[in-house]
Structures are given as C-alpha cells and as structure tokens.
Coordinates of C-alpha atoms in Angstrom, one line a residue:
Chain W
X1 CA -68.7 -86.1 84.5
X2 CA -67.5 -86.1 80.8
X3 CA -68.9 -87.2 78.1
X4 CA -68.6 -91.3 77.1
X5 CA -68.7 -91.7 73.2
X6 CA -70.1 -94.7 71.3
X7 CA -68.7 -95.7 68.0
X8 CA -70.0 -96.8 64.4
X9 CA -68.5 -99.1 62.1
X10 CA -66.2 -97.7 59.4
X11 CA -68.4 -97.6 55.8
X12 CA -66.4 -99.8 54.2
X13 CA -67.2 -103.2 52.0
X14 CA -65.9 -105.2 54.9
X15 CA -67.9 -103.5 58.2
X16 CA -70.9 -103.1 55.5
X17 CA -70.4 -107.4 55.3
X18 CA -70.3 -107.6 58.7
X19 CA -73.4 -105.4 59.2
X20 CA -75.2 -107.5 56.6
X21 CA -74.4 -110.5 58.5
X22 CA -75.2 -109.8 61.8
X23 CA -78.8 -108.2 60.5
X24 CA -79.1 -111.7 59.0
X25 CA -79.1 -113.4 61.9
X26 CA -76.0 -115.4 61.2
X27 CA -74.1 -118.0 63.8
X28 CA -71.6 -117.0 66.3
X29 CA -69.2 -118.7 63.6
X30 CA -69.9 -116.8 60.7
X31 CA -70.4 -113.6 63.0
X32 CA -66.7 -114.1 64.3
X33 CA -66.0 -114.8 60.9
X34 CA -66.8 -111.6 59.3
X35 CA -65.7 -109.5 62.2
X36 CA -62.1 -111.1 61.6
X37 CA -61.7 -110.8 58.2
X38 CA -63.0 -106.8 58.7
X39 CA -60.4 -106.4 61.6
X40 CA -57.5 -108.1 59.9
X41 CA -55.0 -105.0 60.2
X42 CA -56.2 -104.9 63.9
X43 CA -54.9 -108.4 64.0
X44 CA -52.1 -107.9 62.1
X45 CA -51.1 -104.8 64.4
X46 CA -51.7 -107.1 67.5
X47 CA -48.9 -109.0 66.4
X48 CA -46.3 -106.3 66.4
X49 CA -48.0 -104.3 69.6
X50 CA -45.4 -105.3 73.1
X51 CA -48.7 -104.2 74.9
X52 CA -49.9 -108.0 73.8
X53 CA -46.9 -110.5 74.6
X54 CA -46.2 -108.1 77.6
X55 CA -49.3 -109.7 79.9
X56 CA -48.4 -113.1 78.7
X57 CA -44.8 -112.8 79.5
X58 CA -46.2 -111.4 83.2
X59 CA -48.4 -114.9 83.4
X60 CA -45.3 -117.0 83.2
X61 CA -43.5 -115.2 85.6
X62 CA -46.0 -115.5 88.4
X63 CA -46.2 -119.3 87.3
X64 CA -43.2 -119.8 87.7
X65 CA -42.4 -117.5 90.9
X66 CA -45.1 -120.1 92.7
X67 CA -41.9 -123.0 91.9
X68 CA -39.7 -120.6 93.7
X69 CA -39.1 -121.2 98.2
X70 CA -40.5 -117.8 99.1
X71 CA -43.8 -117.5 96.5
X72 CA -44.3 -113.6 97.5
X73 CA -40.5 -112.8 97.2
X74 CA -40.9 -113.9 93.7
X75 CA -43.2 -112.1 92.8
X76 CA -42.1 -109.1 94.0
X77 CA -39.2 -109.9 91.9
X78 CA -40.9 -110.3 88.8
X79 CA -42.4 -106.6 89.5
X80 CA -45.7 -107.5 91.3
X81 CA -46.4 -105.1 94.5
X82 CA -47.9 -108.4 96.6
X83 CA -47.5 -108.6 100.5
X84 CA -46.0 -111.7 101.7
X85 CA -49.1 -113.7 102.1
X86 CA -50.9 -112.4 98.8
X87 CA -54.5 -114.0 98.4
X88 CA -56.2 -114.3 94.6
X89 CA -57.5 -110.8 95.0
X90 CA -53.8 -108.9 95.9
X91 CA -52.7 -110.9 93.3
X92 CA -54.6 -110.0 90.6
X93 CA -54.5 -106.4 91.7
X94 CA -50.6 -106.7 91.7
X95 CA -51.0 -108.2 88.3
X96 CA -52.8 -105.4 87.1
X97 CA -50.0 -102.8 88.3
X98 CA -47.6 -104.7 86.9
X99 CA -48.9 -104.9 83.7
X100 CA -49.8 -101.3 83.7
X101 CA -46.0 -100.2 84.7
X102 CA -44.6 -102.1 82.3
X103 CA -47.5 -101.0 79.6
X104 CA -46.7 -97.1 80.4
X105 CA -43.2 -98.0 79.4
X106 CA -43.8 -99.7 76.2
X107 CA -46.5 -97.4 75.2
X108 CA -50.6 -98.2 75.9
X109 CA -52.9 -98.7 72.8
X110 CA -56.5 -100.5 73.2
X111 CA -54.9 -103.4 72.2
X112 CA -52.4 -104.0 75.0
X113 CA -55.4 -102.9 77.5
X114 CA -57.7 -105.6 76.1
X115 CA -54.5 -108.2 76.7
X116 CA -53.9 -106.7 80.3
X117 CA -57.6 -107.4 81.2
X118 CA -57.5 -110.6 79.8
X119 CA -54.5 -112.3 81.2
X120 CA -55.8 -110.7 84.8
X121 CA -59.3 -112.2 84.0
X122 CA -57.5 -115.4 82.9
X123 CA -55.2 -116.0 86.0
X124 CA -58.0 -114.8 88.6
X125 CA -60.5 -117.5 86.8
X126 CA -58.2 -120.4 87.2
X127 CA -56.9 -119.4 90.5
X128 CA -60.0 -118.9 91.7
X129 CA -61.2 -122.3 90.2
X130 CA -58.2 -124.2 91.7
X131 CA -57.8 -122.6 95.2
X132 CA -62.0 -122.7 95.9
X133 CA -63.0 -124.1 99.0
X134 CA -66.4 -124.1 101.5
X135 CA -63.8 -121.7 103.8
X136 CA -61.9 -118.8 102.6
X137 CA -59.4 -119.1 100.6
X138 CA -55.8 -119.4 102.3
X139 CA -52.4 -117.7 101.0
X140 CA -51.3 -121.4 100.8
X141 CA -54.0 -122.5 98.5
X142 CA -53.4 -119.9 96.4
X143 CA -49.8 -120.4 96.2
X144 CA -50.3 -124.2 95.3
X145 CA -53.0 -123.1 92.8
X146 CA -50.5 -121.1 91.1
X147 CA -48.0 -124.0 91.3
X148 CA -50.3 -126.4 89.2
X149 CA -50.5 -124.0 86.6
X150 CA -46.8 -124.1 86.4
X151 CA -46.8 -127.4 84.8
X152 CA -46.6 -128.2 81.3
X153 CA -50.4 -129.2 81.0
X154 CA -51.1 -125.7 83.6
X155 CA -49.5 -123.8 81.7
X156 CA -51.2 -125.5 78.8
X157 CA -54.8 -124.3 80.3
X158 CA -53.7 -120.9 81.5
X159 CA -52.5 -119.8 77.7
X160 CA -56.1 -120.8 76.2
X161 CA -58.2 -119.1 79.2
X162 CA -55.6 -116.0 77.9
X163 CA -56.2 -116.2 74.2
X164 CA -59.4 -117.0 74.1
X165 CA -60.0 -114.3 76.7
X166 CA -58.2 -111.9 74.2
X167 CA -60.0 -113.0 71.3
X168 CA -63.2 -112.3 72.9
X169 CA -62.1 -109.4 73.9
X170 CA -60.6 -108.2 70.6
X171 CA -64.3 -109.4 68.8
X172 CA -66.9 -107.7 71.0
X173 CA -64.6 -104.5 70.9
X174 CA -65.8 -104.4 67.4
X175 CA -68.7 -105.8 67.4
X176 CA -70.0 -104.1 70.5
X177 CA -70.7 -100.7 67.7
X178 CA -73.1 -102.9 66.1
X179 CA -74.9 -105.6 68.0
X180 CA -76.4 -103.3 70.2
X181 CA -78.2 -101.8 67.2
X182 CA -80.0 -104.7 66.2
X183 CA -81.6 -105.5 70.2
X184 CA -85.4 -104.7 69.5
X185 CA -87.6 -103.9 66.7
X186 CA -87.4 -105.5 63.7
X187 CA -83.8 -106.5 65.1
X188 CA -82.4 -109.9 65.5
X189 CA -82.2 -109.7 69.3
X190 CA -86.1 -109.3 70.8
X191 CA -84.3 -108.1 73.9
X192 CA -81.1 -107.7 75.7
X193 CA -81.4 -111.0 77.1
X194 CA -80.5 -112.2 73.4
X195 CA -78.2 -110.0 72.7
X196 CA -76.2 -111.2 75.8
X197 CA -76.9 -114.8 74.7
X198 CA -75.8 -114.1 71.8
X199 CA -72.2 -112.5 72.9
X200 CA -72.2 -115.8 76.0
X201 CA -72.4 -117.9 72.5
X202 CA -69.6 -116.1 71.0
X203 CA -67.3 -116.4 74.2
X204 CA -67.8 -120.0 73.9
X205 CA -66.9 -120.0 70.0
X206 CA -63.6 -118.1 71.4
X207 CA -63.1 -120.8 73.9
X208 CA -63.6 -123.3 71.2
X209 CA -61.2 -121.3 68.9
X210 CA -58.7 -120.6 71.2
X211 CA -58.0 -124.5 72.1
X212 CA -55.3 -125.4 68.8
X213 CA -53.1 -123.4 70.9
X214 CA -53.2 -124.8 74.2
X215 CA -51.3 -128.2 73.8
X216 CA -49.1 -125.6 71.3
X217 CA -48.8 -123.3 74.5
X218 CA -48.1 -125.9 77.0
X219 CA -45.0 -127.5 74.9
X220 CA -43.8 -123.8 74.2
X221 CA -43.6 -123.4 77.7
X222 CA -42.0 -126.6 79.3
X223 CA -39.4 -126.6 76.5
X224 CA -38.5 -122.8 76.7
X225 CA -37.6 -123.8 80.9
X226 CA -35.6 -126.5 79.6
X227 CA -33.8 -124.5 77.5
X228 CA -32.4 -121.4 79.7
X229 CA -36.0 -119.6 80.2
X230 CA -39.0 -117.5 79.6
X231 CA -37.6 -113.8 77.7
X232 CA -40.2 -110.8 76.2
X233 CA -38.6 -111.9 73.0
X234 CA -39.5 -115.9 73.0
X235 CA -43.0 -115.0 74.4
X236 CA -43.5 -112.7 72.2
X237 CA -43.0 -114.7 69.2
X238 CA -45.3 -117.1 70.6
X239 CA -48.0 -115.0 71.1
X240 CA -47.8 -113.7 67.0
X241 CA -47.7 -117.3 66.4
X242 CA -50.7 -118.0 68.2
X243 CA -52.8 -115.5 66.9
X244 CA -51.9 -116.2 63.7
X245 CA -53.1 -119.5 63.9
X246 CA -56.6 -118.2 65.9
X247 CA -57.1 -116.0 62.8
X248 CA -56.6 -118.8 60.4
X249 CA -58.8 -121.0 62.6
X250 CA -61.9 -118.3 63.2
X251 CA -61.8 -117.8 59.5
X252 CA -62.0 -121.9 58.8
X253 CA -64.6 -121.9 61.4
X254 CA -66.7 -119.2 59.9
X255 CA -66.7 -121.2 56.7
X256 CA -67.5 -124.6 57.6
X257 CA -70.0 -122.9 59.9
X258 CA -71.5 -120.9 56.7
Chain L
X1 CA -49.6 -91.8 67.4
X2 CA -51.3 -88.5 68.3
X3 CA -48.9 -85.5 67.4
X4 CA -47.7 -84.1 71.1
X5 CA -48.9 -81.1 72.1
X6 CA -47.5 -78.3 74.2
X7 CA -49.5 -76.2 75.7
X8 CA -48.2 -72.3 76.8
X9 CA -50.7 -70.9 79.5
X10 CA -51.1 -67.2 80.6
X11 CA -50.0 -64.0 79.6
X12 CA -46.8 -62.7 78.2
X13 CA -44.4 -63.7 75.4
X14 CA -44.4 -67.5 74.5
X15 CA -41.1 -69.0 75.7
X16 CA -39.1 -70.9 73.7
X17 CA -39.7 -74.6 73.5
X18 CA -36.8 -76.9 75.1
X19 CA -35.5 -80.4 74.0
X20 CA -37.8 -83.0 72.1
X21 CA -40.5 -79.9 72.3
X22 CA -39.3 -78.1 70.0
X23 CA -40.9 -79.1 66.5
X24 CA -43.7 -79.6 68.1
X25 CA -47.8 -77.9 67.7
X26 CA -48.2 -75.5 70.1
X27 CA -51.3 -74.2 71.4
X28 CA -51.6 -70.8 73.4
X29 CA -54.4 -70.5 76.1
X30 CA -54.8 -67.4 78.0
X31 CA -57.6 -66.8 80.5
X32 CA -60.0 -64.2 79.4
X33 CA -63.0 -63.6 77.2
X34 CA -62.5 -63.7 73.9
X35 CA -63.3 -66.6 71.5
X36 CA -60.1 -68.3 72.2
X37 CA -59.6 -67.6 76.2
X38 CA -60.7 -69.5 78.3
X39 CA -63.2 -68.4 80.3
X40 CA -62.9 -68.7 84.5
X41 CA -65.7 -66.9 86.9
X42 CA -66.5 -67.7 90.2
X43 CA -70.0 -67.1 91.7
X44 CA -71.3 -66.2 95.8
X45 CA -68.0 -65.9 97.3
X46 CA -67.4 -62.7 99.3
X47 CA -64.7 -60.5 98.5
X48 CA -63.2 -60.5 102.0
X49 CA -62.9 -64.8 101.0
X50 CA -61.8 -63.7 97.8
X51 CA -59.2 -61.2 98.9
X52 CA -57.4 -63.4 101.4
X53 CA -57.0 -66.5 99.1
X54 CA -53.7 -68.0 98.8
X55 CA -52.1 -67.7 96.1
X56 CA -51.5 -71.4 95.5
X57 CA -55.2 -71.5 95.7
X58 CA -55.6 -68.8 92.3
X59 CA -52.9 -70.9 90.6
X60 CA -54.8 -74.3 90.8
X61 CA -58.0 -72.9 89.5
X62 CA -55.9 -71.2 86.7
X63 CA -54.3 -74.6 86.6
X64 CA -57.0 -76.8 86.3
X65 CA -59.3 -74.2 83.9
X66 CA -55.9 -74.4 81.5
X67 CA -55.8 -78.3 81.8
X68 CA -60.1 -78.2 81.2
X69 CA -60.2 -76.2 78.2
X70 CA -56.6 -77.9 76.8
X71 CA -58.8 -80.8 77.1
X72 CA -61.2 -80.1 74.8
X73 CA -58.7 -78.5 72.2
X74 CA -57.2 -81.3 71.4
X75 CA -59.3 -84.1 69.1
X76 CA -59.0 -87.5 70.6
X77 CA -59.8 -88.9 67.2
X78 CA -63.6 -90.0 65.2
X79 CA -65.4 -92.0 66.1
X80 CA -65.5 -94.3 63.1
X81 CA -62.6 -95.4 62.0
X82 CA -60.7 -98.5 64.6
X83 CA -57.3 -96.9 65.2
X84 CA -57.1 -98.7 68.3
X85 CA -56.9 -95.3 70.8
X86 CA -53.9 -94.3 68.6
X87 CA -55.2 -90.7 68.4
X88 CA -57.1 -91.1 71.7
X89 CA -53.9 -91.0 73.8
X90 CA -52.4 -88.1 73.8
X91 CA -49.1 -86.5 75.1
X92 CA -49.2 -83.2 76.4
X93 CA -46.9 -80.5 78.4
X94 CA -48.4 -77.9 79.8
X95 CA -46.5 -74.4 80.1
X96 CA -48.1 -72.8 83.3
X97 CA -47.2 -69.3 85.3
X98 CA -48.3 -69.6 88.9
X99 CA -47.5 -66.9 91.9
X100 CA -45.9 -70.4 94.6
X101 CA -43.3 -71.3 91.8
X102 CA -41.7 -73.1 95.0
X103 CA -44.7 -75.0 95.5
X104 CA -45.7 -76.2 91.9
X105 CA -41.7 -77.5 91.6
X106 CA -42.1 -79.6 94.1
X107 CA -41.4 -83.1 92.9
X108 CA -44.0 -84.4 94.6
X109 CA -46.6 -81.9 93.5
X110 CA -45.5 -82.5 89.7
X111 CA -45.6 -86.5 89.6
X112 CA -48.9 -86.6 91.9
X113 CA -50.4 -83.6 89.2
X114 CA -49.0 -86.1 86.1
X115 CA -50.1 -88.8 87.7
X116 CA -53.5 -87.7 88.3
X117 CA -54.1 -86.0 84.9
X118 CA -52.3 -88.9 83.1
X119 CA -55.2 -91.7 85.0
X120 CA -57.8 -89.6 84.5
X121 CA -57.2 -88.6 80.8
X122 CA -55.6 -91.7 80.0
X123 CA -53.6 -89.7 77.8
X124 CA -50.1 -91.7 77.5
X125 CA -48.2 -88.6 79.1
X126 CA -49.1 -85.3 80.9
X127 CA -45.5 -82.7 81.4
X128 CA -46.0 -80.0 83.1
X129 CA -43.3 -76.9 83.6
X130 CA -44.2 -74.5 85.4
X131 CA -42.1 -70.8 85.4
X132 CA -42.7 -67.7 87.6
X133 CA -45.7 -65.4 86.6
X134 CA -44.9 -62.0 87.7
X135 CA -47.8 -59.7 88.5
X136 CA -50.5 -62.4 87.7
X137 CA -54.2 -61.4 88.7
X138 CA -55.8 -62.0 92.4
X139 CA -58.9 -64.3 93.4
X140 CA -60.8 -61.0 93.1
X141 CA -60.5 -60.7 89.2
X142 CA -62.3 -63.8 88.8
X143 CA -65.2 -63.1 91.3
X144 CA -68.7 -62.0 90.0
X145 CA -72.0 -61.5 91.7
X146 CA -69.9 -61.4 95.4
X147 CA -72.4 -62.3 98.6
X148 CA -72.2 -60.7 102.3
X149 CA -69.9 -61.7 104.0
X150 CA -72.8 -63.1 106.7
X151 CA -74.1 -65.8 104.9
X152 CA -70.6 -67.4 105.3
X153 CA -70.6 -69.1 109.2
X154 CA -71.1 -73.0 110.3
X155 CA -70.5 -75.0 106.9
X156 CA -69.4 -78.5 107.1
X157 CA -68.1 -79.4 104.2
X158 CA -68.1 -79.0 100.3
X159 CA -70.1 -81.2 97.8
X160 CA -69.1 -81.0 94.0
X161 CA -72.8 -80.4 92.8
X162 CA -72.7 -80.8 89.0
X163 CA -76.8 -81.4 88.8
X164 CA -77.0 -85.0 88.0
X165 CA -78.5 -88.1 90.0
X166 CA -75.2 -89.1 91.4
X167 CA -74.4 -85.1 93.5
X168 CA -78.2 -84.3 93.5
X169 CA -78.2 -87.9 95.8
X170 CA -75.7 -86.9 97.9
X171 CA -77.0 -83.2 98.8
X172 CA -80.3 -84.6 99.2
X173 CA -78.1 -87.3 101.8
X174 CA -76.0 -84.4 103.5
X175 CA -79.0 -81.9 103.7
X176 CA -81.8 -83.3 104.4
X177 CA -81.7 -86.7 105.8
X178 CA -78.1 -85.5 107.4
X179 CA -78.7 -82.4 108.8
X180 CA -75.4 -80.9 107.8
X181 CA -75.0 -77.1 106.4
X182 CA -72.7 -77.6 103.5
X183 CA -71.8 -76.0 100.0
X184 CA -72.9 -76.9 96.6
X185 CA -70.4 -76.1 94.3
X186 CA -71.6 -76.3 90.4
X187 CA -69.6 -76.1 87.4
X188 CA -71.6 -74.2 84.7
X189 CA -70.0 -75.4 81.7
X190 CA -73.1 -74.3 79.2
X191 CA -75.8 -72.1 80.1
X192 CA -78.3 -74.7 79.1
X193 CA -77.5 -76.7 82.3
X194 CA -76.7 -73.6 84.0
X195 CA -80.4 -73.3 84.7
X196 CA -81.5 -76.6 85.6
X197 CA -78.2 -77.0 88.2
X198 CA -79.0 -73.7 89.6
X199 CA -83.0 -74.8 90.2
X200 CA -82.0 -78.0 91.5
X201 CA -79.3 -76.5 93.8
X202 CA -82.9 -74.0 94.7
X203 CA -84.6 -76.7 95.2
X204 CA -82.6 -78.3 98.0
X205 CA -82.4 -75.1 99.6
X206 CA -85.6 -74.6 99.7
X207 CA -86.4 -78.2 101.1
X208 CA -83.7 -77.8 103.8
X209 CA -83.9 -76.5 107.6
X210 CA -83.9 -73.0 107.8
X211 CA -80.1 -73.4 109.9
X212 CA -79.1 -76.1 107.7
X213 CA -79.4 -74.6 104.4
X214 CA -76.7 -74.5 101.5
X215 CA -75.2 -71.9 99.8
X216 CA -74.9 -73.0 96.3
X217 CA -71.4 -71.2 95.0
X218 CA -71.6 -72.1 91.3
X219 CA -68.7 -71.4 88.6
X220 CA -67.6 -71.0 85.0
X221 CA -65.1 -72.6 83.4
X222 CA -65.5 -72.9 79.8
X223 CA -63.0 -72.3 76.7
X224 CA -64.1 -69.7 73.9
X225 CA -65.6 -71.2 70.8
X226 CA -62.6 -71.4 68.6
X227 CA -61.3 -73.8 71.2
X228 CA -63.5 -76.1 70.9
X229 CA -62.6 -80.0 69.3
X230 CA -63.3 -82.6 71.7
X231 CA -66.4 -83.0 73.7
X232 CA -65.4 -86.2 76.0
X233 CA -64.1 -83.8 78.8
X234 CA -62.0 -86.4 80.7
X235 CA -60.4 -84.2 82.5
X236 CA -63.6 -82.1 84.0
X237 CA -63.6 -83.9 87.3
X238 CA -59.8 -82.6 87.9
X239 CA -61.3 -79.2 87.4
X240 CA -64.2 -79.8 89.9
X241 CA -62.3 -81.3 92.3
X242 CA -59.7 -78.4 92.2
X243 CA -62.0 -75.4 92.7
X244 CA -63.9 -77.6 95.6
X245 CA -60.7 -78.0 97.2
X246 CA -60.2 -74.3 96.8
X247 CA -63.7 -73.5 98.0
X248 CA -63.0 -75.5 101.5
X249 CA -59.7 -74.1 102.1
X250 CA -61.3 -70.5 101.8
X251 CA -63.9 -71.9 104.1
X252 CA -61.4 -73.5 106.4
X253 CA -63.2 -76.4 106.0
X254 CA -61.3 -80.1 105.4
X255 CA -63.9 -82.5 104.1
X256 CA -64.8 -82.6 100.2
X257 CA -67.5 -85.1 99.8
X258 CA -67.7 -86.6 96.2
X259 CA -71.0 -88.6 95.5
X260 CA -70.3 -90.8 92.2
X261 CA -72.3 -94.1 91.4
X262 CA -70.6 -97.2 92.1
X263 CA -70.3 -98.4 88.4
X264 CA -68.3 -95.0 87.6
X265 CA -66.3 -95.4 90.3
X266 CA -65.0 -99.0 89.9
X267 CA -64.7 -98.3 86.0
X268 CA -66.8 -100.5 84.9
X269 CA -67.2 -100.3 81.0
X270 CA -70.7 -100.2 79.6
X271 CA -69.9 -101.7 76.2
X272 CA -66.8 -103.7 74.8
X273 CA -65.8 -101.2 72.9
X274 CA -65.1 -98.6 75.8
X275 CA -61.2 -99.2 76.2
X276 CA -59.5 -98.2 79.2
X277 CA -60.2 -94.1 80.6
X278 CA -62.8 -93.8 77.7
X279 CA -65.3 -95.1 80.3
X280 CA -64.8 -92.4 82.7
X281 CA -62.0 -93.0 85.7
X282 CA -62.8 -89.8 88.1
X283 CA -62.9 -91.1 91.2
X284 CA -59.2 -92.4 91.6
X285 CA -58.0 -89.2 89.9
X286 CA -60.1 -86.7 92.0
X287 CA -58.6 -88.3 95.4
X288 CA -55.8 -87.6 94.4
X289 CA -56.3 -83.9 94.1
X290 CA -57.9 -83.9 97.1
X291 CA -55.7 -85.2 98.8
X292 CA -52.9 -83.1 97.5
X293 CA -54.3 -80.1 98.1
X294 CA -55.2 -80.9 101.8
X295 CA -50.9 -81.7 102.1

C-alpha cells in the first residue's frame, strides 16, 4: 500500500561526472571516487549529524558491558532492552531499539539511519563470526564473543566492519539512482548479476578503504578507557576524524586507480 | 528541516494555535466534497449497521480519512536533489473533533495513535489534540448504496482487500481453499482501480460456495484535488486498517486478517537508496491499530 519513489541524480557538473563515469565502465575505485567528490556536502553533513557517532558510541558500550560481572545487567544499563541470557539475535534487536530511542531524541535523517544499520550489521557480523559453532549458539559464547571485541585489537576490527559498513552504505545510497540504469542494453552491466558484482566489488573497495582507521580506532579506544572513558562527545570527534580521513583516502584511491 | 505543520480537522471555527504552534503553517481539512474536502463514503453496509455504530467507531474513520488525505498534502520533498530525508520527515499535529473525547484523551490511545502514525510515516513527530465536536454527523451520513439487512449473517472475519497480489492471495486462501465466509473490504482511492478491485472482489465471489461467499464492502477515501502534493501515501494502511477494524466491530466480528508479502513486511529495502519508512513499514503499524481498536 503506498507508493515507493525512486530517485535521479541531481543535474549538476558533479552527478553528470559521475554519470559519465559509471556509463564508462570505470573501476570500483574511480566509481567511489566520483560519487565522493559529488556527495562531499553529504559528507561533510555526516560529520556534524549525532545520528552518526550516536551508533558508534552504542558499540562501545555493549563492548564494554561484556567486561562488566553481570553481561545482560549491563546492557540494560547502557539502554538495550536484552533478557538476561541475550543470544546474537536479541542483541542486535536490542541494538536496533536502542539506537532508534536515542536517534528519535537527537532527531533521524537518512544519514543516522544508514549508521544505525551499519553498526547493527557490523556487531551481528562479528558476533556471529566469533560465537559460530556446529551447535547453537549459547548466551555464554555470545557474551565471550563480545568480550574479545572489547580489546584494543577488537575493538580495532569492530570500528572498520562499522566504517566501512557506513561507507558502503553512504555510496550505494547514491549510486543506487544510477547503477540500476545502466543493467542491460547497451549498458555496462549485461545483467543483474553484474550489477551486483559490481556493488560486491565496491563493498570490498569500502573494506579496503575503511582499514587506515582501524589500528587509528583501536588506540582511540584503549586510550580513551585509560583515561576516565567512552563519552558522545570523544566518540564523536572520532568518528568526524575518521571520515575525514576515509574521504581523503577514497579520493587518493580513485586517483591512483584512474 | 521540514516546516511543521498543524493540521485543524472538522467543522467550525479554527481554534487558536497553543505553544511552539503558533507561527506555524496551518492546513484546514474538513470532510466533504468540494475540491479541498476530503472525501469519506462507505459502500454495502446496511443502515440498521450504520445506525447503531459507536461513536468511537465514526471518529476513527474521520480520524484516519483526516490523517490519509493530511498525508498527501504535505510534500515530502523531490525526488532529485540528496537532502538526506530532511524534507521527508515531517512533524505534524493534528487538531481532531471526535463525539468519545474521553476515549481519544486517553494516554494510552494518544502515544499508541503517535506511535503508530510516527513508524508508519516515519515522519519525526505525529501530535495529536483532540477537542470535543458537538453535534458531529452519524455513520449514516457517510453511507451510500446501503444493502438488506439479510445479506449480513455467518461472517468470519474481515480481509483488507486493496486488489493487489498480496489481499487477492489471501481471499483466494480464506474463500476458496478455506472455506470461510468473510468480508472484503476495498479502499477506492481513484476510480481507475475502482473497477479492477471491484471485478476482482466479483470474481472471487463468483468462484466461491454458494454459503461461503463474500460480501465485498468497498469505500472512498480520497482528498479533493487542491489537496493533492504527495503521492507516497505512507500512511494508507493506517486508514485501511481503521475502517476494517470498524467494519468487524459493526459485524461483531474479532479477527482482521492482513495478507502482505513477506519482503514488505520485514522492511526489506529494494534499493540503497530507500532509507528507513520510504520502503513501506505497514505491517508493524497496522497491528498496532488493530490491536487498539480490539482494547
């Protein structure tokens, strides 16, 4: 019931480069590149938007709440609605309403949902990964799964599945008015198999990307513990700083790549 | 930032805006038929059903026609630029009358209604303040083409029949492969469809046992021309849950039986770019109505 409505690309010099681009057939690199360079007020406005650091501020809490005695006790405290015996799927889902509580607060844009989804799809990933067995997963596992992502080097890994899930999310939320367009025909995709190859290819670029701020990420976090604690403020500056740096290092990418 | 809206429902004098809502646009809906009323008509109910609603009942289909055609009154923003859903989320407060004023003040009722509208909208708030309406109209007023009162006995339950694959599945489900007597009700929101709904409703009626077939209780809801800005209609299952909730109670029946596709349902976005309720979120939301109007 409603109607769903698809966007085009703004006719500007920038989108019309992109379109160019992508109807060339260009790299993932150069792709990302372009799309960047088009979106830079989007980035800039990431920057300022709480809906961004707000996730990310959420993932070191429920780190850090798997340090804590009594694992679901702690994360009730840090606002997510868990049971006392949460397993990866409760706690994603109480991820998700805690994000979404605290984004209602701060006000939601598309740019604070596409964090939200990524730190959710970030932390389920790894704990998934971590706490994976032949049987089902137990409580315990995932409690010790969160616990190795509470170390300097976990934390490390869980910041770069989060940016360079954000960054791929922030891309294809532009590119996904265009590449369609060019699946078939005298398009650069023969089908949608390439056209999903093509975005798989991108998510790895991301991945790629994302990576100068993991070591970055993990020192940010074992030194902000040692020194009184995680606030909104101190992860929010880290998140401008690190996409900052993922800007500068798409655009060098795109170049080299060029 | 979308500019916030209030929205002043019904007949009468426009009251005077309160607090932070007092700078702000207003927009005036009344129901009606002029080019900017919103239209409300309700199909094959008898007039005994329509005489002996509640009156709860006639303020939720007011209700939800107001919140249908507010809706589409109020641009969400293009479709080209990236403002990042800026202008897509909107804040509204909605000014209604309603005959149960004790009811509709509930908190309950107004955070589950917010709730609701806000999820399904994904607008960043939905107010609502609701005042007294006087002599507002009965069920009756909005009642066209009434049926005898026999062709009402042994229904089962109500299925929101809007024409598509997902409730044309189900009544094919409940009719035919489930023997069960039950009501299609359609939303005609442009005559175009009007006709196909109303020969696939035919259709099924036609294909069913001669005990087990449907009544199909179809109605309008639309808004007048002039009212027309925004096409996504978020908010259109909130409307067909409401008047199939309203449908049942008249019937004295208790089971509303939504069909929806399982990638609707679990929100699943068909491209990137489909951010948060742009790709449809009606499942959640019309539980929730249905579930408050059965309290």
């Amino acid at each position: 019931m409603g109607h769903k409505r698809l966007g085009t690309l703004p006719d500007t010099a920038r989108w019309r480069q992109l379109v160019a681009t992508v109807a060339d057939g260009a790299d993932v690199a150069a792709v990302a590149a372009t799309t960047t360079e088009a979106a830079a007020a989007g980035l800039d406005r990431a920057q300022r938007d709480p809906g961004i650091a707000e996730p990310f501020f959420l993932l070191t809490q429920v780190v850090l709440a798997a340090r804590q005695p009594d694992f679901a006790e702690a994360l009730r405290d840090a606002g997510l609605p868990v049971g006392d015996a949460p397993d990866v799927y409760e706690l994603s889902g109480g991820f998700t309403e805690a994000a979404d509580d605290r984004l209602r607060r701060t006000g939601r844009t598309d740019l604070g949902e596409m964090a939200q989804h990524a730190a959710t799809e970030a932390l389920t990933a790894l704990l998934r990964a971590k706490s994976a067995n032949l049987y089902e997963t137990t409580p315990e596992e995932v409690r010790r799964a969160a616990r190795d992502l509470s170390t300097q080097a976990g934390f490390a890994t869980l910041a770069h599945e989060y940016l360079s899930c954000f960054t791929r999310r922030f891309l294809t939320y532009h590119l996904g008015r265009e590449l369609g367009l060019h699946v078939g025909g005298n398009g650069v995709f023969d089908d949608p198999g390439a056209h999903d190859a093509f975005v798989d290819r991108l998510g790895v670029h991301c991945r790629e990307a994302a990576s100068i701020a993991r070591s970055y990420g993990g020192e940010w976090y074992s030194k902000q513990n040692f020194q009184g604690g995680i606030d909104r403020p101190k992860a929010r500056r880290l998140v401008t700083h690190c996409l900052k740096k993922l800007r500068t290092e798409l655009l060098i990418r795109g170049a080299r790549d060029v | 930032m979308s500019e916030p809206a209030r929205i002043v429902c019904g007949p009468g004098r426009v009251p005077a805006p309160v607090g932070r809502w007092r700078n702000t646009k207003t927009i005036r809906l009344r129901i009606g038929s002029g080019r900017r009323d919103v239209h409300l008509r309700l199909d094959r109910l008898t007039d005994s059903l329509a005489a002996s609603a509640a009156a709860v009942c006639v303020d939720l289909l007011e209700l939800a026609s107001y919140v249908y055609a507010a809706d589409q009154a109020l641009a969400r923003g293009g479709t080209r630029q990236f403002d990042y859903g800026d202008r897509w989320r909107r804040t509204l407060r909605f000014e209604v009358p309603v005959r149960r004023l004790e009811v509709w003040n509930r908190p309950d009722v107004t955070a589950t209604l917010s709730e609701c509208l806000r999820e399904l909208t994904d607008d960043l708030a939905v107010e609502f303040h609701f005042r007294s309406g006087g002599s507002l109209p009965s069920l009756r007023q909005y009642l066209f083409d009434g049926v005898p009162a026999a062709a009402h006995h042994d229904f089962e339950e109500v299925i929101p029949f809007s024409g598509g694959v997902d409730s044309l599945g189900g009544a094919v489900q409940e009719v035919l492969l489930g023997q069960r007597k039950v009501l299609l009700v359609g939303h005609r929101s442009v005559s175009k469809v009007a006709t196909r709904q109303a020969d696939l409703a035919s259709a099924v009626v036609d294909a069913a046992d001669r005990g087990k077939r449907p009544l199909y209780v179809p109605f309008d809801v639309n808004k007048g021309k002039a009212l027309g800005r925004e096409f996504t209609q978020r908010s259109r299952s909130f409307l067909f849950a409401s008047v199939s909730a309203v449908v049942a109670r008249q019937f004295g029946l208790n089971r509303v039986r939504f069909f929806e596709n399982g990638v609707t349902s679990l929100n699943l976005p068909i491209s990137p770019q489909m951010i948060g309720g742009r790709a449809g979120r009606r499942t959640r939301a019309s539980c929730a109505v249905l579930r408050s109007s059965s309290a």
